[in-house]
Every structure is written in structure tokens, then in C-alpha cells.
CSV table of C-alpha atoms in Angstrom, one decimal:
chain,number,residue,atom,x,y,z
J,1,MET,CA,3.9,22.5,-14.5
J,2,ARG,CA,1.9,23.7,-17.2
J,3,ASP,CA,-2.0,24.7,-16.2
J,4,THR,CA,-3.9,21.3,-16.8
J,5,PRO,CA,-7.0,20.5,-15.8
J,6,GLY,CA,-7.8,17.6,-12.8
J,7,VAL,CA,-9.8,14.6,-12.4
J,8,LEU,CA,-10.0,13.2,-9.4
J,9,PHE,CA,-12.7,10.5,-7.9
J,10,LEU,CA,-13.1,10.2,-4.1
J,11,ASP,CA,-14.2,6.4,-3.4
J,12,ASP,CA,-15.9,5.2,-0.9
J,13,LEU,CA,-13.0,4.7,1.3
J,14,HIS,CA,-11.6,8.6,1.4
J,15,ALA,CA,-9.2,7.8,-0.9
J,16,PHE,CA,-8.9,9.2,-3.5
J,17,ALA,CA,-9.0,6.9,-6.9
J,18,PRO,CA,-10.5,5.8,-10.2
J,19,TRP,CA,-13.4,4.2,-9.8
J,20,SER,CA,-13.2,0.2,-11.0
J,21,GLY,CA,-16.4,-1.3,-12.8
J,22,GLN,CA,-19.0,-0.8,-15.3
J,23,ARG,CA,-18.8,2.8,-14.1
J,24,ALA,CA,-15.2,3.8,-14.8
J,25,PRO,CA,-15.4,6.6,-17.6
J,26,SER,CA,-15.2,5.3,-20.5
J,27,TRP,CA,-12.5,8.1,-21.6
J,28,ALA,CA,-10.3,7.0,-18.4
J,29,GLU,CA,-10.5,3.3,-19.7
J,30,ARG,CA,-9.4,4.1,-23.6
J,31,ALA,CA,-6.6,6.5,-22.1
J,32,GLY,CA,-5.5,3.0,-20.3
J,33,LEU,CA,-4.0,5.6,-18.1
J,34,ARG,CA,-0.7,5.4,-20.2
J,35,GLY,CA,0.1,9.3,-19.6
J,36,SER,CA,3.2,9.6,-17.5
J,37,LEU,CA,3.1,10.7,-14.1
J,38,LEU,CA,3.9,14.2,-13.6
J,39,PRO,CA,6.1,15.6,-10.5
J,40,PRO,CA,4.8,15.0,-7.1
J,41,THR,CA,2.3,17.5,-5.0
J,42,ILE,CA,0.3,17.6,-1.9
J,43,GLU,CA,-1.6,20.8,-3.6
J,44,PRO,CA,-4.7,20.1,-6.2
J,45,PRO,CA,-4.3,21.3,-9.6
J,46,PRO,CA,-5.2,25.2,-9.8
J,47,SER,CA,-8.9,23.4,-11.7
J,48,LEU,CA,-10.2,20.3,-10.8
J,49,VAL,CA,-13.2,18.3,-11.0
J,50,VAL,CA,-13.8,15.7,-8.4
J,51,VAL,CA,-16.5,13.2,-8.7
J,52,VAL,CA,-18.2,11.6,-6.3
J,53,ARG,CA,-21.0,9.8,-5.8
J,54,SER,CA,-23.9,11.2,-4.0
J,55,PHE,CA,-24.3,8.5,-1.1
J,56,THR,CA,-20.8,9.7,-0.4
J,57,TRP,CA,-21.3,13.0,0.0
J,58,SER,CA,-20.5,13.6,3.4
J,59,LEU,CA,-16.7,12.4,2.5
J,60,LEU,CA,-16.4,15.8,0.9
J,61,GLN,CA,-16.9,17.3,4.4
J,62,ILE,CA,-13.6,16.2,5.6
J,63,SER,CA,-11.7,17.4,2.9
J,64,VAL,CA,-13.0,20.8,2.3
J,65,GLY,CA,-9.9,22.0,3.9
J,66,TRP,CA,-7.5,21.2,1.0
J,67,LEU,CA,-10.2,21.7,-1.7
J,68,ARG,CA,-10.4,25.6,-1.2
J,69,LEU,CA,-6.7,25.3,-2.3
J,70,ALA,CA,-7.6,24.7,-5.6
J,71,ARG,CA,-8.7,27.7,-7.4
J,72,ARG,CA,-11.7,26.5,-9.6
J,73,LEU,CA,-13.7,23.7,-8.5
J,74,ALA,CA,-16.5,22.0,-10.4
J,75,LEU,CA,-18.2,18.9,-8.6
J,76,VAL,CA,-19.6,16.1,-10.4
J,77,ILE,CA,-22.0,13.9,-9.1
J,78,ASP,CA,-23.3,10.5,-9.4
J,79,GLU,CA,-26.4,9.7,-8.3
J,80,ALA,CA,-26.8,5.9,-9.5
J,81,GLU,CA,-27.0,4.3,-6.3
J,82,GLU,CA,-29.8,6.8,-4.7
J,83,PRO,CA,-32.4,6.7,-7.7
J,84,GLU,CA,-35.3,7.7,-5.3
J,85,LEU,CA,-33.5,11.5,-5.0
J,86,ALA,CA,-35.1,11.3,-8.6
J,87,THR,CA,-38.8,10.6,-7.0
J,88,ASP,CA,-38.6,12.2,-3.2
J,89,PRO,CA,-39.0,16.1,-3.7
J,90,GLU,CA,-37.9,15.7,0.3
J,91,LEU,CA,-34.8,13.9,0.3
J,92,ARG,CA,-34.1,16.3,-3.5
J,93,GLU,CA,-34.5,19.1,-1.1
J,94,LEU,CA,-31.9,17.9,1.8
J,95,ALA,CA,-29.5,17.0,-0.4
J,96,GLU,CA,-29.8,20.2,-2.3
J,97,LEU,CA,-29.3,22.0,1.6
J,98,GLU,CA,-25.8,19.9,1.8
J,99,ARG,CA,-24.8,20.3,-1.6
J,100,GLN,CA,-25.3,23.8,-0.7
J,101,GLU,CA,-23.5,24.0,2.1
J,102,ILE,CA,-20.2,22.2,1.1
J,103,ARG,CA,-20.2,24.9,-1.3
J,104,ASP,CA,-20.5,28.0,0.8
J,105,ALA,CA,-17.6,26.5,2.8
J,106,LEU,CA,-15.6,25.5,-0.7
J,107,GLY,CA,-15.9,29.2,-1.9
J,108,ASN,CA,-14.5,28.0,-5.6
J,109,VAL,CA,-17.1,25.9,-6.5
J,110,ARG,CA,-18.1,26.9,-10.2
J,111,ALA,CA,-20.1,24.6,-12.0
J,112,THR,CA,-21.9,21.6,-9.8
J,113,ILE,CA,-23.4,18.9,-12.5
J,114,ALA,CA,-25.6,15.8,-11.1
J,115,VAL,CA,-26.1,12.5,-13.0
J,116,SER,CA,-27.4,9.1,-13.0
J,117,GLY,CA,-24.8,6.9,-13.6
J,118,GLU,CA,-23.6,8.7,-17.3
J,119,LEU,CA,-20.0,10.4,-16.1
J,120,ASP,CA,-18.5,11.1,-19.9
J,121,ALA,CA,-20.7,14.2,-20.7
J,122,ALA,CA,-20.7,15.6,-17.4
J,123,ILE,CA,-17.1,15.4,-17.0
J,124,GLU,CA,-16.0,17.2,-19.9
J,125,GLN,CA,-18.6,19.6,-19.2
J,126,ALA,CA,-17.3,20.6,-15.9
J,127,LEU,CA,-13.5,20.4,-17.1
J,128,GLU,CA,-15.0,23.1,-19.5
J,129,ALA,CA,-16.4,25.1,-16.4
J,130,VAL,CA,-12.6,24.9,-14.6
J,131,ARG,CA,-10.3,25.5,-17.7
J,132,GLY,CA,-8.9,28.7,-18.3
J,133,ASP,CA,-6.9,29.3,-15.1
J,134,PRO,CA,-3.5,30.1,-16.0
J,135,HIS,CA,-1.7,29.0,-13.0
J,136,ALA,CA,0.8,26.4,-13.2
J,137,TRP,CA,0.8,23.5,-10.6
J,138,THR,CA,2.3,23.6,-7.1
J,139,THR,CA,5.2,20.5,-7.2
J,140,TRP,CA,6.6,19.3,-4.2
J,141,THR,CA,10.6,20.3,-3.8
J,142,ALA,CA,13.2,19.1,-1.5
J,143,GLU,CA,13.9,21.4,1.4
J,144,PRO,CA,18.0,21.1,2.3
J,145,ALA,CA,18.8,19.6,5.7
J,146,ARG,CA,19.6,21.3,8.5
J,147,ALA,CA,23.5,21.4,9.6
J,148,ALA,CA,24.2,18.6,12.6
J,149,ALA,CA,24.6,19.5,15.5
J,150,PRO,CA,26.9,18.4,18.2
J,151,PRO,CA,26.4,15.6,20.3
J,152,GLY,CA,24.2,17.0,23.9
J,153,PRO,CA,24.4,15.5,27.7
J,154,TRP,CA,21.7,13.0,28.3
J,155,VAL,CA,18.5,15.2,29.6
J,156,GLU,CA,16.1,13.7,32.2
J,157,TRP,CA,12.4,13.4,30.5
J,158,SER,CA,9.5,12.4,31.9
J,159,PRO,CA,7.2,11.3,29.0
J,160,PRO,CA,3.2,10.8,29.8
J,161,GLY,CA,2.2,8.2,30.6
J,162,GLY,CA,2.8,5.1,32.8
J,163,GLY,CA,1.5,1.4,33.8
J,164,GLY,CA,-0.6,0.8,36.6
J,165,ASP,CA,2.5,0.4,38.5
J,166,GLY,CA,4.2,3.9,36.9
J,167,ALA,CA,6.6,1.4,34.1
J,168,LEU,CA,7.0,2.9,31.4
J,169,ARG,CA,6.5,1.1,28.0
J,170,LEU,CA,9.4,1.6,25.2
J,171,ASP,CA,6.6,1.9,23.0
J,172,ASP,CA,4.4,4.1,24.6
J,173,CYS,CA,7.9,6.8,24.8
J,174,LEU,CA,8.3,6.5,22.0
J,175,ARG,CA,5.4,7.3,20.4
J,176,HIS,CA,5.0,10.7,22.2
J,177,LEU,CA,8.9,11.2,21.9
J,178,ALA,CA,9.2,11.4,18.0
J,179,PRO,CA,6.4,14.0,17.3
J,180,GLN,CA,7.4,16.3,19.9
J,181,LEU,CA,11.4,16.9,18.2
J,182,CYS,CA,12.5,19.8,16.7
J,183,ALA,CA,14.8,22.4,16.2
J,184,PRO,CA,14.0,26.5,16.9
J,185,GLY,CA,16.8,27.9,15.0
J,186,GLY,CA,18.3,24.9,14.1
J,187,ARG,CA,18.6,23.6,17.8
J,188,PRO,CA,17.4,20.1,18.3
J,189,ALA,CA,14.8,20.1,21.2
J,190,LEU,CA,12.1,18.5,22.7
J,191,LEU,CA,8.4,19.5,24.1
J,192,ASP,CA,8.1,17.7,27.0
J,193,VAL,CA,4.6,18.3,27.6
J,194,ALA,CA,4.5,17.2,31.3
J,195,ALA,CA,6.8,20.6,32.2
J,196,GLY,CA,5.2,22.6,30.0
J,197,ALA,CA,8.6,23.6,28.4
J,198,ARG,CA,10.9,23.3,25.3
J,199,VAL,CA,13.8,21.7,25.8
J,200,ASP,CA,17.3,22.3,24.1
J,201,LEU,CA,18.5,19.2,24.2
J,202,GLY,CA,22.1,20.8,23.1
J,203,SER,CA,22.2,22.3,27.3
J,204,GLY,CA,19.2,20.8,28.9
J,205,GLU,CA,17.7,24.4,29.5
J,206,ARG,CA,14.0,24.5,29.6
J,207,THR,CA,11.7,27.4,27.8
J,208,PRO,CA,7.9,27.6,29.3
J,209,VAL,CA,6.2,27.1,26.5
J,210,ALA,CA,2.2,28.3,27.1
J,211,ARG,CA,-0.2,26.1,26.8
J,212,LEU,CA,2.0,23.3,26.3
J,213,GLU,CA,0.6,21.5,29.6
J,214,SER,CA,-2.6,21.4,28.3
J,215,MET,CA,-1.2,18.6,26.2
J,216,LYS,CA,-0.3,16.0,28.5
J,217,ASP,CA,-2.3,12.7,27.5
J,218,GLU,CA,-1.5,9.4,27.3
J,219,TRP,CA,-2.8,8.3,24.2
J,220,HIS,CA,-2.7,11.5,22.0
J,221,PRO,CA,0.5,13.1,21.6
J,222,CYS,CA,1.2,16.3,20.5
J,223,ALA,CA,2.8,17.1,17.1
J,224,ALA,CA,5.3,19.4,16.8
J,225,THR,CA,6.8,22.2,14.5
J,226,VAL,CA,9.6,22.6,13.6
J,227,ASP,CA,10.3,26.0,15.2
J,228,GLY,CA,9.3,24.0,18.4
J,229,GLU,CA,6.1,27.3,18.5
J,230,ARG,CA,2.6,25.1,17.5
J,231,TRP,CA,1.4,21.8,17.5
J,232,LEU,CA,-1.2,19.5,15.4
J,233,ARG,CA,-4.1,19.3,17.9
J,234,ALA,CA,-7.1,16.7,17.5
J,235,GLY,CA,-10.3,18.3,18.8
J,236,PRO,CA,-13.8,16.9,19.2
J,237,ALA,CA,-15.9,17.0,16.6
J,238,PRO,CA,-17.3,19.8,15.3
J,239,ARG,CA,-20.5,18.9,13.8
J,240,THR,CA,-22.5,15.5,13.5
J,241,GLY,CA,-20.9,13.3,10.2
J,242,ILE,CA,-17.3,14.4,11.5
J,243,PRO,CA,-15.4,12.3,13.4
J,244,ARG,CA,-12.8,14.7,14.4
J,245,SER,CA,-11.5,18.2,14.2
J,246,TRP,CA,-7.4,19.2,13.8
J,247,SER,CA,-6.1,22.5,14.3
J,248,LEU,CA,-2.6,23.8,15.1
J,249,ASP,CA,-2.0,25.3,18.5
J,250,GLY,CA,0.3,27.3,20.4
J,251,ALA,CA,1.7,30.3,19.1
J,252,ASP,CA,-0.1,32.0,16.5
J,253,PRO,CA,-3.0,28.6,17.4
J,254,THR,CA,-5.3,28.6,14.1
J,255,ASP,CA,-9.4,27.7,14.3
J,256,PRO,CA,-10.2,23.6,14.0
J,257,MET,CA,-10.7,22.4,10.8
J,258,PRO,CA,-12.3,18.8,9.9
J,259,GLY,CA,-10.4,15.6,9.2
J,260,ALA,CA,-10.2,11.7,10.0
J,261,TRP,CA,-10.0,9.7,13.0
J,262,GLY,CA,-6.7,9.4,14.4
J,263,ARG,CA,-4.4,11.0,17.1
J,264,PRO,CA,-1.3,12.6,16.1
J,265,ILE,CA,1.4,11.5,14.7
J,266,GLY,CA,3.9,13.7,13.0
J,267,ILE,CA,4.8,16.8,11.4
J,268,ASP,CA,7.3,16.7,8.5
J,269,PRO,CA,10.5,19.1,8.2
J,270,SER,CA,9.3,21.2,5.5
J,271,GLN,CA,6.3,22.1,7.6
J,272,ARG,CA,4.1,21.0,4.4
J,273,VAL,CA,2.4,18.1,5.5
J,274,ALA,CA,1.3,16.1,8.9
J,275,TRP,CA,-0.1,12.6,9.7
J,276,ALA,CA,-2.5,11.6,12.3
J,277,GLY,CA,-4.5,8.2,12.8
J,278,GLY,CA,-4.3,5.2,14.4
J,279,ARG,CA,-4.0,1.5,13.7
J,280,CYS,CA,-2.8,0.1,10.5
J,281,PHE,CA,-3.8,3.4,8.7
J,282,PHE,CA,-3.3,7.2,8.8
J,283,HIS,CA,-4.0,10.5,6.9
J,284,TRP,CA,-1.8,12.8,5.2
J,285,TYR,CA,-2.3,16.4,6.4
J,286,ALA,CA,-1.4,19.5,4.1
J,287,LEU,CA,-0.6,22.2,6.4
J,288,THR,CA,-2.5,25.3,4.7
J,289,GLU,CA,-2.6,29.2,6.1
J,290,TRP,CA,-5.5,28.4,8.0
J,291,GLY,CA,-4.5,24.8,9.4
J,292,PRO,CA,-4.1,20.8,8.9
J,293,ALA,CA,-6.2,20.2,5.9
J,294,CYS,CA,-6.7,16.6,5.7
J,295,TRP,CA,-5.8,15.4,1.9
J,296,THR,CA,-5.9,11.4,2.0
J,297,PRO,CA,-5.4,8.3,3.7
J,298,SER,CA,-3.0,5.4,3.8
J,299,SER,CA,-4.7,2.5,3.0
J,300,HIS,CA,-5.6,-0.2,5.1
J,301,GLY,CA,-3.6,-3.2,4.7
J,302,TRP,CA,-0.5,-5.1,3.2
J,303,PRO,CA,0.7,-3.9,0.5
J,304,ASP,CA,-0.2,-0.8,1.1
J,305,GLY,CA,-1.1,-0.4,4.9
J,306,HIS,CA,0.1,-1.6,8.3
J,307,ALA,CA,-1.2,-5.0,10.1
J,308,LYS,CA,-4.7,-4.3,11.6
J,309,LYS,CA,-4.6,-6.5,14.7
J,310,LEU,CA,-2.8,-9.2,15.7
J,311,LEU,CA,-3.5,-12.4,17.7
J,312,GLY,CA,-7.0,-11.8,17.2
J,313,TYR,CA,-6.9,-8.5,20.0
J,314,LYS,CA,-3.5,-6.9,20.1
J,315,SER,CA,-3.3,-3.3,19.2
J,316,ASN,CA,-0.8,-2.1,16.3
J,317,GLU,CA,-0.7,1.4,17.2
J,318,PRO,CA,1.4,4.3,15.1
J,319,LEU,CA,4.8,5.6,16.5
J,320,TRP,CA,6.2,8.0,14.0
J,321,VAL,CA,6.0,8.5,9.5
J,322,GLN,CA,8.7,10.0,7.7
J,323,VAL,CA,9.0,11.3,3.6
J,324,ALA,CA,12.5,11.6,2.3
J,325,PRO,CA,13.4,15.2,0.9
J,326,ASP,CA,11.9,14.4,-2.5
J,327,ALA,CA,8.8,12.5,-1.6
J,328,SER,CA,9.9,9.5,-3.2
J,329,ALA,CA,9.3,7.3,-0.1
J,330,CYS,CA,8.2,7.3,2.7
J,331,LEU,CA,8.7,5.1,5.7
J,332,SER,CA,5.4,4.5,8.4
J,333,VAL,CA,7.0,2.5,11.5
J,334,TYR,CA,4.4,1.0,14.0
J,335,GLU,CA,4.3,-0.9,16.7
J,336,HIS,CA,4.9,-3.9,15.1
J,337,ASP,CA,6.1,-3.3,11.6
J,338,ALA,CA,7.9,-0.5,9.7
J,339,LEU,CA,6.4,-0.2,6.1
J,340,LEU,CA,8.2,1.2,2.5
J,341,THR,CA,6.0,2.9,0.3
J,342,PRO,CA,6.7,4.9,-2.7
J,343,GLY,CA,6.3,8.3,-1.7
J,344,LEU,CA,3.4,11.2,-1.8
J,345,PRO,CA,0.1,8.6,-1.2
J,346,LEU,CA,-1.7,10.3,-4.4
J,347,ARG,CA,0.3,11.4,-8.0
J,348,TRP,CA,-1.2,12.7,-10.6
J,349,ARG,CA,-0.8,11.1,-14.3
J,350,ASP,CA,-1.2,13.1,-17.1
J,351,VAL,CA,-3.5,11.3,-20.1
J,352,GLY,CA,-4.3,14.2,-22.2
J,353,PRO,CA,-6.7,17.1,-22.1
J,354,PHE,CA,-6.6,16.2,-18.1
J,355,ALA,CA,-4.7,14.6,-15.1
J,356,LEU,CA,-5.9,11.5,-13.4
J,357,ALA,CA,-5.4,11.1,-9.9
J,358,GLU,CA,-4.5,7.5,-8.8
J,359,ARG,CA,-3.0,5.6,-5.7
J,360,ALA,CA,0.8,5.6,-6.1
J,361,ALA,CA,1.8,1.8,-7.2
J,362,GLY,CA,4.5,0.2,-7.9
J,363,GLU,CA,8.0,0.6,-5.8
J,364,PRO,CA,10.3,0.9,-3.0
J,365,ARG,CA,7.3,-1.1,-0.9
J,366,ALA,CA,8.4,-3.8,1.6
J,367,LEU,CA,7.4,-4.4,5.3
J,368,PHE,CA,9.7,-5.2,8.3
J,369,PHE,CA,9.3,-6.9,11.2
J,370,GLN,CA,11.4,-8.4,13.8
J,371,ARG,CA,10.3,-12.2,15.3
J,372,SER,CA,12.4,-14.1,18.1
J,373,ASP,CA,13.6,-17.4,16.7
J,374,SER,CA,12.6,-18.3,20.6
J,375,GLU,CA,9.9,-21.1,21.4
J,376,ASP,CA,7.4,-18.7,22.5
J,377,ALA,CA,7.6,-16.2,19.8
J,378,PHE,CA,4.3,-14.7,18.4
J,379,PRO,CA,2.7,-17.4,16.3
J,380,GLY,CA,2.3,-17.3,12.5
J,381,ASP,CA,4.4,-18.2,9.5
J,382,PRO,CA,6.7,-15.2,8.8
J,383,GLU,CA,7.6,-16.8,6.0
J,384,ARG,CA,3.9,-16.6,4.3
J,385,GLY,CA,3.7,-12.9,5.3
J,386,ASP,CA,1.4,-13.3,8.6
J,387,GLU,CA,0.2,-10.9,10.6
J,388,ASP,CA,0.9,-12.4,13.6
J,389,ALA,CA,3.9,-13.4,13.4
J,390,ARG,CA,5.2,-9.5,13.5
J,391,ASP,CA,6.9,-9.5,17.0
J,392,ARG,CA,8.0,-5.8,16.8
J,393,PHE,CA,9.0,-3.5,13.9
J,394,ALA,CA,11.8,-3.7,13.2
J,395,THR,CA,15.0,-0.5,12.3
J,396,VAL,CA,14.3,0.5,9.4
J,397,ALA,CA,16.0,3.6,8.1
J,398,LEU,CA,14.7,6.0,4.6
J,399,GLY,CA,17.9,6.6,2.4
J,400,PRO,CA,19.2,9.8,0.2
J,401,SER,CA,17.4,8.0,-3.3
J,402,ASP,CA,17.1,5.0,-5.2
J,403,ALA,CA,20.4,4.0,-5.5
J,404,LEU,CA,20.2,3.8,-1.7
J,405,ARG,CA,16.6,4.0,-0.7
J,406,TYR,CA,16.4,2.6,3.0
J,407,VAL,CA,18.4,0.7,5.8
J,408,VAL,CA,17.9,-2.2,7.9
J,409,GLY,CA,19.0,-3.3,10.8
J,410,LEU,CA,19.8,-6.9,11.9
J,411,GLU,CA,20.0,-6.7,15.6
J,412,ALA,CA,17.2,-9.4,15.9
J,413,PRO,CA,16.0,-11.9,14.0
J,414,THR,CA,14.4,-9.4,10.6
J,415,TRP,CA,12.2,-9.9,8.4
J,416,ARG,CA,10.7,-8.4,4.8
J,417,LEU,CA,8.0,-9.2,3.3
J,418,ARG,CA,7.7,-8.3,-0.9
J,419,GLY,CA,4.3,-9.7,-2.5
J,420,GLU,CA,3.2,-12.8,-0.9
J,421,ARG,CA,6.4,-14.0,0.9
J,422,GLY,CA,8.7,-13.5,3.5
J,423,GLU,CA,12.3,-13.5,3.6
J,424,ARG,CA,14.9,-13.4,7.1
J,425,LEU,CA,17.3,-10.8,6.0
J,426,GLY,CA,20.6,-11.2,6.5
J,427,GLY,CA,22.5,-14.4,8.5
J,428,ALA,CA,23.5,-14.8,12.6
J,429,GLU,CA,25.8,-11.9,12.8
J,430,PRO,CA,24.5,-8.7,13.7
J,431,GLY,CA,25.1,-5.8,11.6
J,432,TYR,CA,23.1,-3.7,8.8
J,433,LEU,CA,22.6,-3.8,5.1
J,434,ALA,CA,21.3,-0.7,2.4
J,435,PHE,CA,19.0,-1.7,-0.1
J,436,ASP,CA,18.4,0.2,-3.9
J,437,ALA,CA,15.0,0.8,-4.3
J,438,ALA,CA,14.7,-2.8,-6.5
J,439,HIS,CA,15.3,-3.9,-2.6
J,440,ARG,CA,19.1,-5.7,-4.1
J,441,VAL,CA,22.3,-5.0,-1.2
J,442,VAL,CA,24.4,-2.6,-2.0
J,443,ARG,CA,26.2,-1.8,1.2
J,444,ARG,CA,26.5,-4.0,4.6
J,445,GLY,CA,28.2,-2.4,7.6
J,446,ALA,CA,29.1,-3.4,11.2
J,447,GLY,CA,27.2,-2.1,14.4
J,448,ARG,CA,24.3,-1.4,15.4
J,449,LEU,CA,21.7,0.6,13.7
J,450,LEU,CA,20.0,3.2,16.1
J,451,ALA,CA,18.4,5.8,13.4
J,452,GLY,CA,18.8,7.7,10.4
J,453,TRP,CA,17.4,9.7,7.2
J,454,ASP,CA,18.0,10.8,4.2
J,455,ARG,CA,22.1,10.6,3.8
J,456,TRP,CA,23.3,9.5,7.1
J,457,ILE,CA,22.6,7.2,9.5
J,458,VAL,CA,23.6,6.2,13.7
J,459,VAL,CA,26.1,2.9,14.6
J,460,GLN,CA,26.6,2.1,17.3
J,461,ARG,CA,29.6,-0.2,17.8
J,462,GLY,CA,30.7,-1.1,21.6
J,463,GLU,CA,30.6,2.0,23.9
J,464,ARG,CA,31.1,3.6,20.7
J,465,LEU,CA,28.8,5.9,18.6
J,466,VAL,CA,30.1,6.6,15.0
J,467,ARG,CA,27.7,8.8,12.4
J,468,GLU,CA,28.1,7.4,8.6
J,469,GLU,CA,27.8,9.2,5.1
J,470,LEU,CA,26.1,6.5,3.3
J,471,ALA,CA,27.0,7.0,-0.4
J,472,SER,CA,30.7,7.7,0.7
J,473,GLY,CA,31.5,5.8,3.8
J,474,ALA,CA,32.4,8.8,5.7
J,475,VAL,CA,32.5,8.1,9.6
J,476,GLU,CA,32.1,11.1,11.9
J,477,HIS,CA,33.3,9.5,15.7
J,478,LEU,CA,30.5,11.0,17.9
J,479,GLY,CA,32.1,9.6,21.5
J,480,PRO,CA,30.9,7.5,23.8
J,481,ALA,CA,27.0,6.7,24.3
J,482,GLY,CA,27.8,7.1,28.3
J,483,ARG,CA,24.4,4.9,29.0
J,484,ALA,CA,22.2,1.7,27.4
J,485,VAL,CA,20.7,3.1,24.5
J,486,THR,CA,17.4,1.4,24.4
J,487,ALA,CA,16.1,3.1,21.0
J,488,ALA,CA,16.6,6.0,18.8
J,489,VAL,CA,14.7,8.0,16.7
J,490,ALA,CA,16.1,10.1,13.6
J,491,LEU,CA,15.8,14.0,14.0
J,492,ALA,CA,13.8,14.2,10.3
J,493,GLY,CA,16.0,17.3,8.3
J,494,SER,CA,19.1,16.7,9.7
J,495,PRO,CA,21.6,14.4,10.3
J,496,ASN,CA,20.9,13.8,14.3
J,497,VAL,CA,18.8,11.7,15.9
J,498,VAL,CA,17.8,11.5,19.5
J,499,LEU,CA,18.2,8.7,21.9
J,500,LEU,CA,16.3,7.0,24.6
J,501,SER,CA,17.6,5.4,27.3
J,502,LEU,CA,14.5,4.0,29.6
J,503,GLU,CA,14.5,2.1,33.3
J,504,ALA,CA,11.4,0.9,34.8
J,505,HIS,CA,10.8,4.4,35.8
J,506,ALA,CA,12.5,7.1,34.5
J,507,ALA,CA,13.7,8.1,31.1
J,508,TRP,CA,16.5,10.3,29.7
J,509,VAL,CA,17.3,11.4,25.8
J,510,ARG,CA,20.0,12.5,23.9
J,511,VAL,CA,20.6,14.1,20.3
J,512,VAL,CA,24.1,12.8,18.7
């Protein structure tokens, strides 16, 4: 990609997006955002202008790690909503101290320009200050999938938590299972934090891991890197105004970096991006040489985010997040819904002499949930998209391309929300449906969809398990399940999935 400078607006919801309303810069209005989208990237452009309102200056604190990835940075500060800065010397002095602290932490600031509402000339001046860097943008490239590992035995697992009577809850188990899967040397494994060991799921062999047992926390699971040597760890707030710190613990640990509130959700097998959050939203973190750098959040509500509260009190907590190998789609699964969105949440649009950051828009975008047909089902009308109608998440697998964008299991009454209306998928017969990015059915199949990622899905038919290749329809027989399968999680980056068999006080996992 050419060495185009970028312009990014930081709004008051921590979201990188152009402002709306009368303060939108006139050059952005003239461009009309009609330029073409540039290839996806998680890194900032080498030359970057960040426009921020003075009263949201502190939001830069959680973004320092990501902004440091730019080689040349200019800051434009709009002081229109804090006119007292121009008349109160003490407030001005405090503001300058805070700004200098951020500039020192960034280390790449070429100019700081403060204005009061008139942004056009200031942004042009900032662009001139960062021009001249010959480095090209770093774009996202697809990682090749690992070869499928052979099926392994059922391995007993002791997940953290349990109710007052010690009984295990499925969602709590999934919240720990999904992010703690890894594949050191290409061999599927699980970080067993209760035992302080990494479990080889092909053999059941356990390898002690230093400091892992300290992560035994029912409410804050750790998220493993693909080699199983390190994990994403949430720490206490390092200073006032920063809600959370994040680091990679384990082998060669990193120092804490500022970030947003939440719990670890997962790390992409490419080890370029991680996710953490809770309830209706999560943040994306770029994994840098110095640790997890807070990049940008998902949005709060449909059509960009998950339901926040159900029935006025019931939380909706994250289970896992996956991104397509080419970053063309993202699937985030919460307790009560599964959300499909168009890949990386921040995109850059070429509008001439610069590129403008914007929130990802368009397709594919849909939300999936199950709702029982029984009389005691969750209240709310699923056809109207009512949040209270979302009993639990539907089984959804993220496909390899726009032609095979996602697969939905129909083992229970399953609904899809697009726009303002929900629609029931399938009929009375169980099975699964595959859809393209325009949400058209492109394939139907029989059996219980367990999980899948990219080109592969694993389906249960009676007592037998099969792996299907979506494009060709080729089937690989994996043998009998061996136990009742309660749920399954795809091992992203490979054709394998990990099965979960759950009883009241005991759990088993198996790779197939």
C-alpha cells in the first residue's frame, strides 16, 4: 500500500470514527467518503493525524500502545467544548501537563495543534507535519491453516468455578475452554489453570506451566497464545483514569499496558489480535512487541453489538470471538446471541491525499439466537428483534469466503436478526444451513452442527462424527463420539474442534 497519511477521529465512545454534526470537517463532507476502502489492517498508518476533543483527551491513555506503532504522529485538539481553557491559566497549565505526559509516552509526536472548532486548517497543517515518511502501510494477510490433528481421547478437565453446590454451568465452562485452547507445535492443547499445566489433547499428557495456577479465577479466564507459553492477563488499574491494564504473562512476560475494562476473551491464532471485554461489547487489542495495545472497541447495540441486559437484570457475557483468516468477517459469540460483522471494526478509506478512518459498515451482518417454543420461553417477540427473546446463542460457524460466509445449526428453534425484523431459520427438521455473505442459502446438511472454522465443520450424525469440507462437500469420518457431547468449540486456525461433555460436577474434553 502506498505511503498515504491517515486521519483518525477519536470520539467520546472510545470509537475511532468521523464525528457527526456541525463539527464535521468540510473537506470530509466534500469527499463524501466516496473513495475506495483500503486493504484491512490492524496497525495505524506510518503517518497519522489524530483529532480529539479536549475533554476526551484522557481516552488517548488507553490507546497509547497502538498509536506508538505509527512512525510520525500529529495531534489536533478541538477545544470548542472547553472555552475556559482560553481564559483560565491554571486549567491551561494542567491541560498542558497532561498533554505533555501523553506526548512523552507516545514518543512519535511531530506536532500538537489546539484549535476551537475550526479544524480544516489545523488538519491540513498536521498532515504537512507527518508527510514524508516513505514507509508503506502494513496490511492484514491470511495465515495458512494448520493441518488437522487426529482425534484424541476424552480427557477429564476441572474448569474453575461451579455454583454454590459445586455444579458446573455450561456457559462458565465454555468461557474458560474457548480462550484456553492452543496448539504448541501444531498439537491441540488446553491450559488447565486449576492444575497449573498444559494438557496435550492428543495424548492427555500434562506439562507443568510456571505461574499458570495463579490464573485460576472463575470470573477472569486467561486467553492463551497459540504456542501455549503465554496468556492474556488483566491487571489492576495502573493509575487514575485508566480502567484496566493488560499484559502477556507466562514465558517472557510483558509489562502492563493501559487498556479498557473487561475480561480476556481470546487470542487469534495469527497472534496479531486479542479480544477482551464483557456484557454487550468487547475491545480489540493489537499484540505488539511490548504487549497488548488497545486498538478499538466493538459497538454497543444491534446492528453493531450484542444485547446488554435481558429481562432487566440478566447479563449477556462473552464466550469467544473469531475472525476469518483474511479478516473479511468476525464472529463473536455471547451467552445469548452470536453476532456476525464485516471483519475488522476499523477500516480506512482513500479520499485523495489521505485516508480517513471509519467504522466497518455493510455486510455480512446478522445476529443469531435460539428461543424455545415452549410456553415458559423467554418473553419478547423474536420477529421484532426484542432482546428479551434471546434465550441463548445459536450454533454458528464462520466460513472461508463471501460465497460460504457462515453455517448455522438448527438443533433448536433458531432465529436470525437482520435490520429490524427477526426470521426463523429452517423448518421442523434439525440439520444445518450454509449461507453466503448476502444471507442466501447455498447448502443444506443433515446432522447436528457442533462447530467449525474456515473451510471445515464437524457434524454429529447419531453416534458418529464427521468433518465436512464446505466447498467440495468431502466428508472425513472421525468415528463415534464416545460420550454425550454437550457443546463444542472450534480450534481456530485448524480443521479441529474440541468437544465438551458435561455432567453436574465433572467435565471432559476431546479433540476431533
